[in-house]
Amino acid sequence: MNGTDGRKKPRVVVGMSGGVDSSVAAYLLKERGYDVVGLFMHNWEEADEGDSACSSATDWQDARTVCGYLGIPVYSVNFAAEYRERVFAYFLSEYKKGRTPNPDVLCNREIKFGPFADYAATLGADYIATGHYCALRHAEGGAQLYEAADKSKDQSYFLNQVDSRRLENVLFPLADMQKSEVRALAEKNGLVTASKKDSTGICFIGERNFKKFLSAYLPACAGDIVDVNGKVLGRHDGLMYYTLGQRRGLGIGGIAGEDANRWFVVKKDLENNVLVVKNGEGEELMSTVLDTEGFHIIGAPPETDTLRCKVKTRYRQPAQDAELTLTQTGAHVEFSRAQRAVTPGQYAVAYVGERCLGGGVIRKTNGMFS
């Protein structure tokens, strides 16, 4: 394909998820004069159950419909083997350790900006693009990741482990858009995904029962639920099903002198297979310090090993004021205010202004029950 001046149009391969965001990303790139090709990834081979929000067959059909409507070719590629080896195996190993992993972060590093980008190159891609809400700036020292204009939808947190070199030839068409604008544009231009519900949660689980799914891969070992003094209050189904701060689904109530709705998890004792809970507001979960296992920096590193910044310890959390010190093994973070339920296995992600500096897996905190 050539432009009106005879020069070849740059080709961009768009990751088509079957959702409204990637649909609008493809539309915008075509409008901007790129030679656009769609590429859909099959990352999970087991049949979805019920009305899973992540039905691969439905998403593939929607991706094909959108690409056909836009007049662009679309291909599918199966990365299920890579996903199991690089993402799902880690997911299971973390749960075995009693931690709470975030596989979506690894999926971006190990699949979307790894094998996907390599496959796109075989299709002649000059660029790859996705429907992520985030932005890039190219500077000396490599590409830098920034928050999107729509702070409520910003997804830079999930890209905190992507190598700067993998971002050099990436386009994020939705960087300057609000989600409401994306849906309105999709509706205006007749895209079938305009009102499609956003996927939530872990994609390979979708809306299936989490306990049932996980028990198919990890043997559950029931044990005692005890209070902080060691008094047995009930039985748990398996430590892997619980996370710090959890209140719902504990199955304990009717204890004299205690409010049944105020029990929460404070510790998972793997050695003794015991779930420790407490009744109250959760002050025991507060911590001011965390350490990470490694700390990946996107683009040029900061000028000093210690800097003031903001840190998120989960995606849906406003970034918190902190001092971060890079160490030989990761990062040491001291918060200005105590944080609740900082959870090992999740990512601590640092921001300097709107720049996402990078992140690392939370290893430990100074919480009372760490």
mmCIF file of C-alpha atoms in Angstrom:
data_model
loop_
_atom_site.group_PDB
_atom_site.id
_atom_site.type_symbol
_atom_site.label_atom_id
_atom_site.label_comp_id
_atom_site.label_asym_id
_atom_site.label_seq_id
_atom_site.Cartn_x
_atom_site.Cartn_y
_atom_site.Cartn_z
ATOM 1 C CA MET A 1 0.000 0.000 0.000
ATOM 2 C CA ASN A 2 1.228 3.457 -0.874
ATOM 3 C CA GLY A 3 0.232 6.957 0.197
ATOM 4 C CA THR A 4 -0.774 9.705 -2.207
ATOM 5 C CA ASP A 5 2.874 10.764 -2.491
ATOM 6 C CA GLY A 6 3.921 7.273 -3.549
ATOM 7 C CA ARG A 7 5.624 6.391 -0.288
ATOM 8 C CA LYS A 8 4.750 3.172 1.514
ATOM 9 C CA LYS A 9 2.415 3.643 4.459
ATOM 10 C CA PRO A 10 3.918 2.552 7.789
ATOM 11 C CA ARG A 11 2.333 -0.703 8.898
ATOM 12 C CA VAL A 12 0.988 -1.034 12.423
ATOM 13 C CA VAL A 13 -0.219 -4.329 13.876
ATOM 14 C CA VAL A 14 -2.937 -3.744 16.462
ATOM 15 C CA GLY A 15 -3.635 -6.174 19.272
ATOM 16 C CA MET A 16 -7.362 -6.815 18.822
ATOM 17 C CA SER A 17 -8.958 -8.056 22.038
ATOM 18 C CA GLY A 18 -12.543 -7.961 20.835
ATOM 19 C CA GLY A 19 -13.281 -5.003 23.119
ATOM 20 C CA VAL A 20 -14.143 -1.392 22.458
ATOM 21 C CA ASP A 21 -10.694 -0.009 23.313
ATOM 22 C CA SER A 22 -8.732 -2.002 20.726
ATOM 23 C CA SER A 23 -11.534 -1.445 18.210
ATOM 24 C CA VAL A 24 -11.238 2.332 18.533
ATOM 25 C CA ALA A 25 -7.434 2.108 18.512
ATOM 26 C CA ALA A 26 -7.598 0.355 15.132
ATOM 27 C CA TYR A 27 -10.128 2.875 13.825
ATOM 28 C CA LEU A 28 -7.981 5.850 14.858
ATOM 29 C CA LEU A 29 -4.824 4.418 13.317
ATOM 30 C CA LYS A 30 -6.564 3.801 10.020
ATOM 31 C CA GLU A 31 -7.904 7.365 10.075
ATOM 32 C CA ARG A 32 -4.357 8.613 10.632
ATOM 33 C CA GLY A 33 -3.175 6.924 7.449
ATOM 34 C CA TYR A 34 -1.432 3.815 8.713
ATOM 35 C CA ASP A 35 -1.557 0.448 6.990
ATOM 36 C CA VAL A 36 -3.422 -1.327 9.798
ATOM 37 C CA VAL A 37 -3.449 -5.076 10.473
ATOM 38 C CA GLY A 38 -5.343 -6.692 13.345
ATOM 39 C CA LEU A 39 -3.891 -9.540 15.395
ATOM 40 C CA PHE A 40 -5.920 -11.494 17.959
ATOM 41 C CA MET A 41 -4.236 -13.607 20.631
ATOM 42 C CA HIS A 42 -5.545 -16.922 21.941
ATOM 43 C CA ASN A 43 -3.833 -17.255 25.315
ATOM 44 C CA TRP A 44 -6.051 -19.828 27.009
ATOM 45 C CA GLU A 45 -7.197 -23.074 25.435
ATOM 46 C CA GLU A 46 -9.690 -24.478 27.929
ATOM 47 C CA ALA A 47 -13.364 -23.928 27.152
ATOM 48 C CA ASP A 48 -14.941 -21.048 29.033
ATOM 49 C CA GLU A 49 -17.732 -21.883 31.438
ATOM 50 C CA GLY A 50 -21.102 -20.163 31.510
ATOM 51 C CA ASP A 51 -21.176 -16.460 30.669
ATOM 52 C CA SER A 52 -17.467 -15.814 31.161
ATOM 53 C CA ALA A 53 -16.642 -12.186 30.382
ATOM 54 C CA CYS A 54 -13.502 -13.438 28.753
ATOM 55 C CA SER A 55 -15.014 -15.851 26.219
ATOM 56 C CA SER A 56 -12.306 -16.238 23.614
ATOM 57 C CA ALA A 57 -14.725 -17.370 20.910
ATOM 58 C CA THR A 58 -16.966 -14.330 21.365
ATOM 59 C CA ASP A 59 -14.020 -11.946 21.510
ATOM 60 C CA TRP A 60 -12.493 -13.428 18.358
ATOM 61 C CA GLN A 61 -15.795 -13.049 16.533
ATOM 62 C CA ASP A 62 -16.100 -9.412 17.650
ATOM 63 C CA ALA A 63 -12.521 -8.699 16.564
ATOM 64 C CA ARG A 64 -13.232 -10.188 13.134
ATOM 65 C CA THR A 65 -16.440 -8.191 12.796
ATOM 66 C CA VAL A 66 -14.740 -4.911 13.678
ATOM 67 C CA CYS A 67 -11.797 -5.511 11.364
ATOM 68 C CA GLY A 68 -14.127 -6.505 8.540
ATOM 69 C CA TYR A 69 -16.153 -3.330 9.082
ATOM 70 C CA LEU A 70 -12.985 -1.227 9.041
ATOM 71 C CA GLY A 71 -11.687 -3.014 5.959
ATOM 72 C CA ILE A 72 -8.469 -4.239 7.534
ATOM 73 C CA PRO A 73 -7.082 -7.786 7.600
ATOM 74 C CA VAL A 74 -7.056 -9.681 10.880
ATOM 75 C CA TYR A 75 -5.161 -12.768 11.964
ATOM 76 C CA SER A 76 -5.187 -14.924 15.077
ATOM 77 C CA VAL A 77 -2.214 -16.449 16.810
ATOM 78 C CA ASN A 78 -2.074 -19.022 19.591
ATOM 79 C CA PHE A 79 0.225 -18.182 22.510
ATOM 80 C CA ALA A 80 -1.369 -20.630 24.939
ATOM 81 C CA ALA A 81 1.868 -22.600 25.446
ATOM 82 C CA GLU A 82 3.870 -19.438 26.122
ATOM 83 C CA TYR A 83 1.169 -18.163 28.455
ATOM 84 C CA ARG A 84 1.132 -21.353 30.510
ATOM 85 C CA GLU A 85 4.917 -21.419 30.767
ATOM 86 C CA ARG A 86 5.596 -17.735 31.396
ATOM 87 C CA VAL A 87 2.466 -16.493 33.193
ATOM 88 C CA PHE A 88 0.211 -19.245 34.518
ATOM 89 C CA ALA A 89 3.042 -21.300 36.038
ATOM 90 C CA TYR A 90 4.138 -18.212 37.973
ATOM 91 C CA PHE A 91 0.541 -17.564 39.026
ATOM 92 C CA LEU A 92 0.299 -21.055 40.538
ATOM 93 C CA SER A 93 3.721 -20.921 42.182
ATOM 94 C CA GLU A 94 2.858 -17.649 43.923
ATOM 95 C CA TYR A 95 -0.375 -19.059 45.301
ATOM 96 C CA LYS A 96 1.558 -22.073 46.578
ATOM 97 C CA LYS A 97 3.745 -19.614 48.506
ATOM 98 C CA GLY A 98 0.665 -18.002 50.039
ATOM 99 C CA ARG A 99 1.080 -14.804 48.065
ATOM 100 C CA THR A 100 -1.373 -12.927 45.837
ATOM 101 C CA PRO A 101 0.065 -12.502 42.323
ATOM 102 C CA ASN A 102 -0.939 -10.142 39.521
ATOM 103 C CA PRO A 103 -0.711 -12.196 36.293
ATOM 104 C CA ASP A 104 -1.882 -9.285 34.121
ATOM 105 C CA VAL A 105 1.441 -7.534 34.733
ATOM 106 C CA LEU A 106 3.357 -10.598 33.570
ATOM 107 C CA CYS A 107 1.050 -11.069 30.570
ATOM 108 C CA ASN A 108 2.078 -7.650 29.296
ATOM 109 C CA ARG A 109 5.785 -8.313 29.709
ATOM 110 C CA GLU A 110 5.866 -11.956 28.678
ATOM 111 C CA ILE A 111 3.195 -12.073 25.944
ATOM 112 C CA LYS A 112 1.842 -8.770 24.601
ATOM 113 C CA PHE A 113 5.181 -7.004 24.434
ATOM 114 C CA GLY A 114 7.132 -10.213 23.820
ATOM 115 C CA PRO A 115 5.929 -12.986 21.486
ATOM 116 C CA PHE A 116 3.111 -10.780 20.185
ATOM 117 C CA ALA A 117 5.568 -8.097 19.089
ATOM 118 C CA ASP A 118 7.859 -10.702 17.541
ATOM 119 C CA TYR A 119 4.971 -12.238 15.606
ATOM 120 C CA ALA A 120 3.864 -8.781 14.451
ATOM 121 C CA ALA A 121 7.322 -8.300 12.969
ATOM 122 C CA THR A 122 6.733 -11.340 10.719
ATOM 123 C CA LEU A 123 3.667 -9.508 9.393
ATOM 124 C CA GLY A 124 5.832 -6.578 8.378
ATOM 125 C CA ALA A 125 5.021 -4.331 11.332
ATOM 126 C CA ASP A 126 6.777 -1.014 11.661
ATOM 127 C CA TYR A 127 4.832 -0.491 14.883
ATOM 128 C CA ILE A 128 2.575 -2.408 17.214
ATOM 129 C CA ALA A 129 -0.393 -0.812 18.971
ATOM 130 C CA THR A 130 -2.807 -1.724 21.746
ATOM 131 C CA GLY A 131 -5.861 -0.223 23.373
ATOM 132 C CA HIS A 132 -4.070 0.433 26.655
ATOM 133 C CA TYR A 133 -4.708 3.718 28.426
ATOM 134 C CA CYS A 134 -1.163 4.982 28.847
ATOM 135 C CA ALA A 135 1.319 7.219 27.049
ATOM 136 C CA LEU A 136 4.927 7.152 25.867
ATOM 137 C CA ARG A 137 7.661 9.726 25.550
ATOM 138 C CA HIS A 138 10.912 9.021 23.767
ATOM 139 C CA ALA A 139 13.967 10.409 25.505
ATOM 140 C CA GLU A 140 17.667 9.820 25.860
ATOM 141 C CA GLY A 141 18.003 6.568 27.745
ATOM 142 C CA GLY A 142 14.988 4.946 26.107
ATOM 143 C CA ALA A 143 11.220 5.108 25.920
ATOM 144 C CA GLN A 144 9.478 6.275 29.070
ATOM 145 C CA LEU A 145 5.994 5.278 30.218
ATOM 146 C CA TYR A 146 3.466 7.890 31.342
ATOM 147 C CA GLU A 147 -0.061 7.942 32.705
ATOM 148 C CA ALA A 148 -2.941 8.395 30.281
ATOM 149 C CA ALA A 149 -5.168 11.469 30.197
ATOM 150 C CA ASP A 150 -8.003 9.429 31.720
ATOM 151 C CA LYS A 151 -6.588 8.828 35.195
ATOM 152 C CA SER A 152 -9.541 6.621 36.156
ATOM 153 C CA LYS A 153 -8.665 4.192 33.345
ATOM 154 C CA ASP A 154 -4.884 4.584 33.294
ATOM 155 C CA GLN A 155 -3.167 1.196 32.857
ATOM 156 C CA SER A 156 0.481 2.144 33.263
ATOM 157 C CA TYR A 157 0.483 0.085 36.495
ATOM 158 C CA PHE A 158 0.054 -3.094 34.441
ATOM 159 C CA LEU A 159 2.986 -2.202 32.164
ATOM 160 C CA ASN A 160 5.491 -1.567 34.956
ATOM 161 C CA GLN A 161 7.618 -4.588 33.978
ATOM 162 C CA VAL A 162 7.834 -3.976 30.211
ATOM 163 C CA ASP A 163 11.347 -3.322 28.909
ATOM 164 C CA SER A 164 11.941 0.161 27.506
ATOM 165 C CA ARG A 165 13.331 -1.350 24.304
ATOM 166 C CA ARG A 166 10.033 -3.151 23.755
ATOM 167 C CA LEU A 167 8.241 0.205 23.889
ATOM 168 C CA GLU A 168 10.302 1.984 21.239
ATOM 169 C CA ASN A 169 7.985 1.068 18.343
ATOM 170 C CA VAL A 170 4.686 1.020 20.239
ATOM 171 C CA LEU A 171 1.677 3.265 19.706
ATOM 172 C CA PHE A 172 -1.025 3.926 22.294
ATOM 173 C CA PRO A 173 -3.792 5.708 20.326
ATOM 174 C CA LEU A 174 -5.995 6.165 23.416
ATOM 175 C CA ALA A 175 -3.373 8.041 25.458
ATOM 176 C CA ASP A 176 -5.154 11.401 25.260
ATOM 177 C CA MET A 177 -8.751 10.159 25.343
ATOM 178 C CA GLN A 178 -11.349 9.706 28.050
ATOM 179 C CA LYS A 179 -13.169 6.390 28.169
ATOM 180 C CA SER A 180 -16.449 8.191 27.510
ATOM 181 C CA GLU A 181 -14.944 9.638 24.320
ATOM 182 C CA VAL A 182 -13.820 6.188 23.208
ATOM 183 C CA ARG A 183 -17.297 4.719 23.589
ATOM 184 C CA ALA A 184 -18.897 7.734 21.908
ATOM 185 C CA LEU A 185 -16.501 7.444 18.958
ATOM 186 C CA ALA A 186 -17.228 3.731 18.642
ATOM 187 C CA GLU A 187 -20.966 4.397 18.674
ATOM 188 C CA LYS A 188 -20.694 7.226 16.144
ATOM 189 C CA ASN A 189 -18.751 5.049 13.729
ATOM 190 C CA GLY A 190 -20.885 1.931 14.035
ATOM 191 C CA LEU A 191 -18.429 -0.368 15.821
ATOM 192 C CA VAL A 192 -20.250 -3.381 17.247
ATOM 193 C CA THR A 193 -18.181 -3.247 20.437
ATOM 194 C CA ALA A 194 -19.349 0.275 21.345
ATOM 195 C CA SER A 195 -21.431 -0.843 24.322
ATOM 196 C CA LYS A 196 -19.582 -4.081 25.116
ATOM 197 C CA LYS A 197 -18.831 -4.543 28.780
ATOM 198 C CA ASP A 198 -15.200 -4.160 29.800
ATOM 199 C CA SER A 199 -13.517 -7.360 30.928
ATOM 200 C CA THR A 200 -12.549 -7.451 34.597
ATOM 201 C CA GLY A 201 -10.503 -9.692 36.830
ATOM 202 C CA ILE A 202 -8.044 -12.322 35.685
ATOM 203 C CA CYS A 203 -8.803 -13.127 32.069
ATOM 204 C CA PHE A 204 -8.351 -16.899 32.178
ATOM 205 C CA ILE A 205 -10.774 -17.098 35.097
ATOM 206 C CA GLY A 206 -13.322 -14.528 33.904
ATOM 207 C CA GLU A 207 -16.569 -14.772 35.855
ATOM 208 C CA ARG A 208 -16.054 -18.392 36.867
ATOM 209 C CA ASN A 209 -15.934 -19.385 40.518
ATOM 210 C CA PHE A 210 -12.386 -18.624 41.677
ATOM 211 C CA LYS A 211 -12.224 -21.428 44.250
ATOM 212 C CA LYS A 212 -13.460 -24.016 41.790
ATOM 213 C CA PHE A 213 -10.998 -22.877 39.146
ATOM 214 C CA LEU A 214 -7.964 -22.795 41.420
ATOM 215 C CA SER A 215 -8.754 -26.131 43.057
ATOM 216 C CA ALA A 216 -8.477 -27.800 39.654
ATOM 217 C CA TYR A 217 -4.758 -26.904 39.601
ATOM 218 C CA LEU A 218 -3.708 -26.746 43.242
ATOM 219 C CA PRO A 219 -4.774 -29.238 45.925
ATOM 220 C CA ALA A 220 -6.648 -27.446 48.670
ATOM 221 C CA CYS A 221 -5.697 -28.252 52.247
ATOM 222 C CA ALA A 222 -8.269 -27.239 54.836
ATOM 223 C CA GLY A 223 -7.118 -25.997 58.212
ATOM 224 C CA ASP A 224 -7.990 -23.958 61.270
ATOM 225 C CA ILE A 225 -9.049 -20.327 61.404
ATOM 226 C CA VAL A 226 -7.723 -18.805 64.620
ATOM 227 C CA ASP A 227 -7.748 -15.393 66.243
ATOM 228 C CA VAL A 228 -4.532 -13.564 67.108
ATOM 229 C CA ASN A 229 -4.433 -15.374 70.464
ATOM 230 C CA GLY A 230 -4.621 -18.795 68.839
ATOM 231 C CA LYS A 231 -8.250 -19.545 69.655
ATOM 232 C CA VAL A 232 -9.825 -21.740 66.982
ATOM 233 C CA LEU A 233 -12.849 -20.032 65.424
ATOM 234 C CA GLY A 234 -13.571 -22.223 62.436
ATOM 235 C CA ARG A 235 -12.105 -23.937 59.379
ATOM 236 C CA HIS A 236 -10.699 -22.533 56.151
ATOM 237 C CA ASP A 237 -10.918 -24.252 52.761
ATOM 238 C CA GLY A 238 -7.264 -23.661 51.850
ATOM 239 C CA LEU A 239 -4.951 -20.705 52.467
ATOM 240 C CA MET A 240 -4.649 -19.982 48.741
ATOM 241 C CA TYR A 241 -8.255 -18.778 48.666
ATOM 242 C CA TYR A 242 -7.669 -15.874 51.063
ATOM 243 C CA THR A 243 -5.797 -12.597 50.982
ATOM 244 C CA LEU A 244 -4.730 -10.009 53.556
ATOM 245 C CA GLY A 245 -7.537 -7.750 54.680
ATOM 246 C CA GLN A 246 -10.274 -10.019 53.332
ATOM 247 C CA ARG A 247 -13.549 -9.768 55.235
ATOM 248 C CA ARG A 248 -16.083 -11.630 53.104
ATOM 249 C CA GLY A 249 -16.334 -15.381 52.828
ATOM 250 C CA LEU A 250 -14.585 -16.236 56.092
ATOM 251 C CA GLY A 251 -17.536 -18.242 57.370
ATOM 252 C CA ILE A 252 -17.149 -17.248 61.007
ATOM 253 C CA GLY A 253 -19.883 -15.570 63.000
ATOM 254 C CA GLY A 254 -22.029 -15.947 66.045
ATOM 255 C CA ILE A 255 -19.074 -15.557 68.400
ATOM 256 C CA ALA A 256 -20.096 -14.023 71.712
ATOM 257 C CA GLY A 257 -19.064 -10.407 72.098
ATOM 258 C CA GLU A 258 -17.829 -10.031 68.510
ATOM 259 C CA ASP A 259 -19.373 -8.404 65.434
ATOM 260 C CA ALA A 260 -19.614 -11.079 62.727
ATOM 261 C CA ASN A 261 -19.057 -8.478 59.983
ATOM 262 C CA ARG A 262 -15.743 -7.172 61.337
ATOM 263 C CA TRP A 263 -13.498 -10.235 61.083
ATOM 264 C CA PHE A 264 -10.630 -9.852 58.627
ATOM 265 C CA VAL A 265 -7.533 -11.800 57.598
ATOM 266 C CA VAL A 266 -4.276 -10.611 59.140
ATOM 267 C CA LYS A 267 -1.924 -13.494 58.295
ATOM 268 C CA LYS A 268 -1.584 -16.763 56.391
ATOM 269 C CA ASP A 269 0.614 -19.146 58.383
ATOM 270 C CA LEU A 270 1.779 -21.580 55.688
ATOM 271 C CA GLU A 271 4.008 -23.617 57.974
ATOM 272 C CA ASN A 272 1.079 -24.568 60.214
ATOM 273 C CA ASN A 273 -1.668 -24.183 57.584
ATOM 274 C CA VAL A 274 -3.492 -21.681 59.783
ATOM 275 C CA LEU A 275 -5.493 -18.610 58.796
ATOM 276 C CA VAL A 276 -5.161 -15.847 61.391
ATOM 277 C CA VAL A 277 -8.022 -13.356 61.720
ATOM 278 C CA LYS A 278 -8.937 -10.459 63.962
ATOM 279 C CA ASN A 279 -12.079 -8.538 64.759
ATOM 280 C CA GLY A 280 -12.015 -4.761 64.418
ATOM 281 C CA GLU A 281 -11.142 -1.976 61.998
ATOM 282 C CA GLY A 282 -7.937 -3.470 60.612
ATOM 283 C CA GLU A 283 -5.262 -1.303 62.213
ATOM 284 C CA GLU A 284 -3.045 -4.401 62.447
ATOM 285 C CA LEU A 285 -2.800 -4.402 58.649
ATOM 286 C CA MET A 286 -1.223 -0.961 58.508
ATOM 287 C CA SER A 287 2.405 -0.645 57.409
ATOM 288 C CA THR A 288 4.726 2.224 56.523
ATOM 289 C CA VAL A 289 7.550 0.285 54.873
ATOM 290 C CA LEU A 290 7.879 -2.311 52.129
ATOM 291 C CA ASP A 291 10.698 -4.026 50.285
ATOM 292 C CA THR A 292 10.524 -5.460 46.773
ATOM 293 C CA GLU A 293 12.124 -8.366 44.958
ATOM 294 C CA GLY A 294 13.965 -6.517 42.217
ATOM 295 C CA PHE A 295 12.821 -3.228 40.772
ATOM 296 C CA HIS A 296 12.431 -2.790 37.024
ATOM 297 C CA ILE A 297 13.038 0.732 35.684
ATOM 298 C CA ILE A 298 11.523 1.802 32.365
ATOM 299 C CA GLY A 299 13.851 4.083 30.445
ATOM 300 C CA ALA A 300 16.591 6.188 31.993
ATOM 301 C CA PRO A 301 17.107 5.538 35.718
ATOM 302 C CA PRO A 302 16.734 8.375 38.234
ATOM 303 C CA GLU A 303 19.794 10.499 38.961
ATOM 304 C CA THR A 304 19.951 9.333 42.579
ATOM 305 C CA ASP A 305 19.226 6.026 44.282
ATOM 306 C CA THR A 306 16.892 7.735 46.750
ATOM 307 C CA LEU A 307 14.021 9.909 45.573
ATOM 308 C CA ARG A 308 10.675 11.284 46.591
ATOM 309 C CA CYS A 309 7.861 9.862 44.497
ATOM 310 C CA LYS A 310 4.398 8.337 44.673
ATOM 311 C CA VAL A 311 3.845 4.589 44.933
ATOM 312 C CA LYS A 312 0.871 2.331 44.216
ATOM 313 C CA THR A 313 0.658 -1.084 45.850
ATOM 314 C CA ARG A 314 -2.445 -2.129 43.895
ATOM 315 C CA TYR A 315 -4.058 -0.980 40.668
ATOM 316 C CA ARG A 316 -7.191 0.641 42.113
ATOM 317 C CA GLN A 317 -5.295 2.639 44.698
ATOM 318 C CA PRO A 318 -4.372 6.331 44.444
ATOM 319 C CA ALA A 319 -0.593 6.713 44.368
ATOM 320 C CA GLN A 320 0.797 7.504 47.837
ATOM 321 C CA ASP A 321 3.637 9.851 48.836
ATOM 322 C CA ALA A 322 6.784 7.912 49.611
ATOM 323 C CA GLU A 323 10.561 7.849 49.628
ATOM 324 C CA LEU A 324 12.008 5.114 47.429
ATOM 325 C CA THR A 325 15.566 3.840 47.714
ATOM 326 C CA LEU A 326 16.988 1.517 45.084
ATOM 327 C CA THR A 327 19.010 -1.333 46.599
ATOM 328 C CA GLN A 328 21.058 -4.225 45.244
ATOM 329 C CA THR A 329 18.093 -6.562 45.620
ATOM 330 C CA GLY A 330 15.184 -4.285 44.709
ATOM 331 C CA ALA A 331 13.689 -1.213 46.317
ATOM 332 C CA HIS A 332 12.981 -0.015 49.843
ATOM 333 C CA VAL A 333 9.872 2.169 50.171
ATOM 334 C CA GLU A 334 8.917 4.320 53.149
ATOM 335 C CA PHE A 335 5.455 5.863 52.978
ATOM 336 C CA SER A 336 4.544 9.252 54.403
ATOM 337 C CA ARG A 337 1.361 7.713 55.812
ATOM 338 C CA ALA A 338 0.629 4.148 56.869
ATOM 339 C CA GLN A 339 -0.964 1.951 54.188
ATOM 340 C CA ARG A 340 -3.547 -0.787 54.700
ATOM 341 C CA ALA A 341 -3.125 -4.402 53.580
ATOM 342 C CA VAL A 342 0.037 -4.044 51.511
ATOM 343 C CA THR A 343 0.141 -7.542 50.046
ATOM 344 C CA PRO A 344 3.220 -9.642 49.178
ATOM 345 C CA GLY A 345 3.068 -10.834 45.579
ATOM 346 C CA GLN A 346 1.472 -7.635 44.297
ATOM 347 C CA TYR A 347 3.512 -4.907 42.593
ATOM 348 C CA ALA A 348 4.755 -1.684 44.116
ATOM 349 C CA VAL A 349 4.825 0.783 41.209
ATOM 350 C CA ALA A 350 6.531 4.179 41.441
ATOM 351 C CA TYR A 351 5.520 7.442 39.766
ATOM 352 C CA VAL A 352 7.522 10.644 39.398
ATOM 353 C CA GLY A 353 4.958 13.167 38.303
ATOM 354 C CA GLU A 354 3.027 11.402 35.547
ATOM 355 C CA ARG A 355 5.951 9.178 34.619
ATOM 356 C CA CYS A 356 5.697 5.519 35.605
ATOM 357 C CA LEU A 357 9.255 4.837 36.711
ATOM 358 C CA GLY A 358 8.739 1.081 37.059
ATOM 359 C CA GLY A 359 8.027 -1.408 39.797
ATOM 360 C CA GLY A 360 8.847 -4.560 41.707
ATOM 361 C CA VAL A 361 7.086 -7.448 43.442
ATOM 362 C CA ILE A 362 6.350 -6.726 47.099
ATOM 363 C CA ARG A 363 8.402 -9.080 49.267
ATOM 364 C CA LYS A 364 7.671 -7.917 52.813
ATOM 365 C CA THR A 365 6.339 -5.036 54.900
ATOM 366 C CA ASN A 366 6.765 -3.822 58.458
ATOM 367 C CA GLY A 367 3.164 -4.668 59.290
ATOM 368 C CA MET A 368 2.446 -6.252 62.670
ATOM 369 C CA PHE A 369 1.806 -9.686 61.167
ATOM 370 C CA SER A 370 4.359 -9.671 58.335
#
